[in-house]
Each structure stands twice: as structure tokens, then as C-alpha cells.
Amino acid sequence: MSDLADSADARIKLDIDYALKNMQRAPEHEPDMHCLFCDEAVGHGKLFCNIECRNDYQKLQAAIKRNGGNISY
Ligand SMILES: [Zn+2]
């Protein structure tokens, strides 16, 4: 019985490790010199190449939220 409990604990820990790694690899709203919406190169510290991209991105985020975190292209 304790074997089962141990493997369940290990499984949960693996899931958490995986989620943490994913979060570190793709930090949200972190400037990476590319427009968050169209992936165009932008200046350092900027999230968007122009105001239209920022507006469209915010619309997209709102749509994703309305969809419960899921979006299909
Ligand atoms: Zn853009």
C-alpha cells in the first residue's frame, strides 16, 4: 500500500516540477524584444511593435479569458 502512495506522491511532484519548468521557460508579459502579438522585433523593454498590436493582443486575452483559458485558431 505504501508503494502506491509513494508513487502517487512522486507523480504529483513530477507534475509540479514540469509546471514550474514551463513557467520559467515562458514567462508571461516578459519583454523578449519581440512583439507579443505579431512577433515583430521591437525595442528593448517594449512588449508591442505598435498600438494596434497592443489593442489586438488585449482583445485576444479577453477572448481567451471568456473562453475559460482555451482558444482555437
Ligand atoms: Zn506587433
mmCIF file of C-alpha atoms and ligand atoms in Angstrom:
data_model
loop_
_atom_site.group_PDB
_atom_site.id
_atom_site.type_symbol
_atom_site.label_atom_id
_atom_site.label_comp_id
_atom_site.label_asym_id
_atom_site.label_seq_id
_atom_site.Cartn_x
_atom_site.Cartn_y
_atom_site.Cartn_z
ATOM 1 C CA MET A 1 0.000 0.000 0.000
ATOM 2 C CA SER A 2 2.770 2.441 0.878
ATOM 3 C CA ASP A 3 4.301 1.802 -2.575
ATOM 4 C CA LEU A 4 1.155 3.137 -4.209
ATOM 5 C CA ALA A 5 1.112 6.220 -2.007
ATOM 6 C CA ASP A 6 4.803 6.841 -2.689
ATOM 7 C CA SER A 7 4.378 6.663 -6.446
ATOM 8 C CA ALA A 8 1.380 8.987 -6.282
ATOM 9 C CA ASP A 9 3.482 11.486 -4.343
ATOM 10 C CA ALA A 10 6.294 11.150 -6.870
ATOM 11 C CA ARG A 11 3.831 11.646 -9.703
ATOM 12 C CA ILE A 12 2.452 14.829 -8.177
ATOM 13 C CA LYS A 13 5.957 16.146 -7.594
ATOM 14 C CA LEU A 14 6.842 15.464 -11.246
ATOM 15 C CA ASP A 15 3.749 17.372 -12.370
ATOM 16 C CA ILE A 16 4.675 20.346 -10.195
ATOM 17 C CA ASP A 17 8.289 20.288 -11.425
ATOM 18 C CA TYR A 18 7.057 20.191 -15.011
ATOM 19 C CA ALA A 19 4.664 23.099 -14.457
ATOM 20 C CA LEU A 20 7.383 25.162 -12.777
ATOM 21 C CA LYS A 21 9.799 24.495 -15.626
ATOM 22 C CA ASN A 22 7.197 25.565 -18.171
ATOM 23 C CA MET A 23 6.539 28.758 -16.247
ATOM 24 C CA GLN A 24 10.236 29.586 -16.204
ATOM 25 C CA ARG A 25 10.625 28.846 -19.900
ATOM 26 C CA ALA A 26 7.713 31.059 -20.984
ATOM 27 C CA PRO A 27 7.318 33.916 -18.537
ATOM 28 C CA GLU A 28 4.152 35.887 -19.236
ATOM 29 C CA HIS A 29 4.435 39.558 -20.160
ATOM 30 C CA GLU A 30 8.210 39.412 -20.104
ATOM 31 C CA PRO A 31 9.767 41.614 -22.811
ATOM 32 C CA ASP A 32 11.829 39.464 -25.166
ATOM 33 C CA MET A 33 12.471 42.070 -27.894
ATOM 34 C CA HIS A 34 9.566 40.691 -29.927
ATOM 35 C CA CYS A 35 6.010 41.932 -30.225
ATOM 36 C CA LEU A 36 3.737 39.740 -28.088
ATOM 37 C CA PHE A 37 1.119 39.781 -30.808
ATOM 38 C CA CYS A 38 2.829 39.573 -34.203
ATOM 39 C CA ASP A 39 6.379 38.570 -33.158
ATOM 40 C CA GLU A 40 7.906 41.583 -34.921
ATOM 41 C CA ALA A 41 11.235 42.742 -33.468
ATOM 42 C CA VAL A 42 10.733 45.636 -31.033
ATOM 43 C CA GLY A 43 12.982 47.839 -28.921
ATOM 44 C CA HIS A 44 14.307 46.675 -25.594
ATOM 45 C CA GLY A 45 11.693 46.637 -22.836
ATOM 46 C CA LYS A 46 8.806 47.013 -25.283
ATOM 47 C CA LEU A 47 6.013 44.435 -25.463
ATOM 48 C CA PHE A 48 4.410 45.507 -28.746
ATOM 49 C CA CYS A 49 5.555 46.976 -32.048
ATOM 50 C CA ASN A 50 2.613 49.389 -32.241
ATOM 51 C CA ILE A 51 -0.638 50.376 -30.583
ATOM 52 C CA GLU A 52 -2.749 48.193 -32.896
ATOM 53 C CA CYS A 53 -0.867 45.084 -31.790
ATOM 54 C CA ARG A 54 -1.353 46.036 -28.156
ATOM 55 C CA ASN A 55 -5.089 46.536 -28.688
ATOM 56 C CA ASP A 56 -5.432 43.279 -30.630
ATOM 57 C CA TYR A 57 -3.439 41.408 -28.017
ATOM 58 C CA GLN A 58 -5.653 42.717 -25.232
ATOM 59 C CA LYS A 59 -8.735 41.733 -27.240
ATOM 60 C CA LEU A 60 -7.261 38.262 -27.700
ATOM 61 C CA GLN A 61 -6.503 37.939 -23.993
ATOM 62 C CA ALA A 62 -10.070 38.999 -23.166
ATOM 63 C CA ALA A 63 -11.378 36.396 -25.623
ATOM 64 C CA ILE A 64 -9.191 33.711 -24.045
ATOM 65 C CA LYS A 65 -10.463 34.660 -20.595
ATOM 66 C CA ARG A 66 -14.077 34.493 -21.796
ATOM 67 C CA ASN A 67 -13.303 31.080 -23.229
ATOM 68 C CA GLY A 68 -12.027 29.823 -19.875
ATOM 69 C CA GLY A 69 -8.368 29.816 -20.920
ATOM 70 C CA ASN A 70 -8.865 27.937 -24.181
ATOM 71 C CA ILE A 71 -8.563 29.412 -27.636
ATOM 72 C CA SER A 72 -8.677 27.711 -31.003
ATOM 73 C CA TYR A 73 -7.143 29.314 -34.042
HETATM 74 ZN ZN ZN B 1 3.197 43.640 -33.466
#
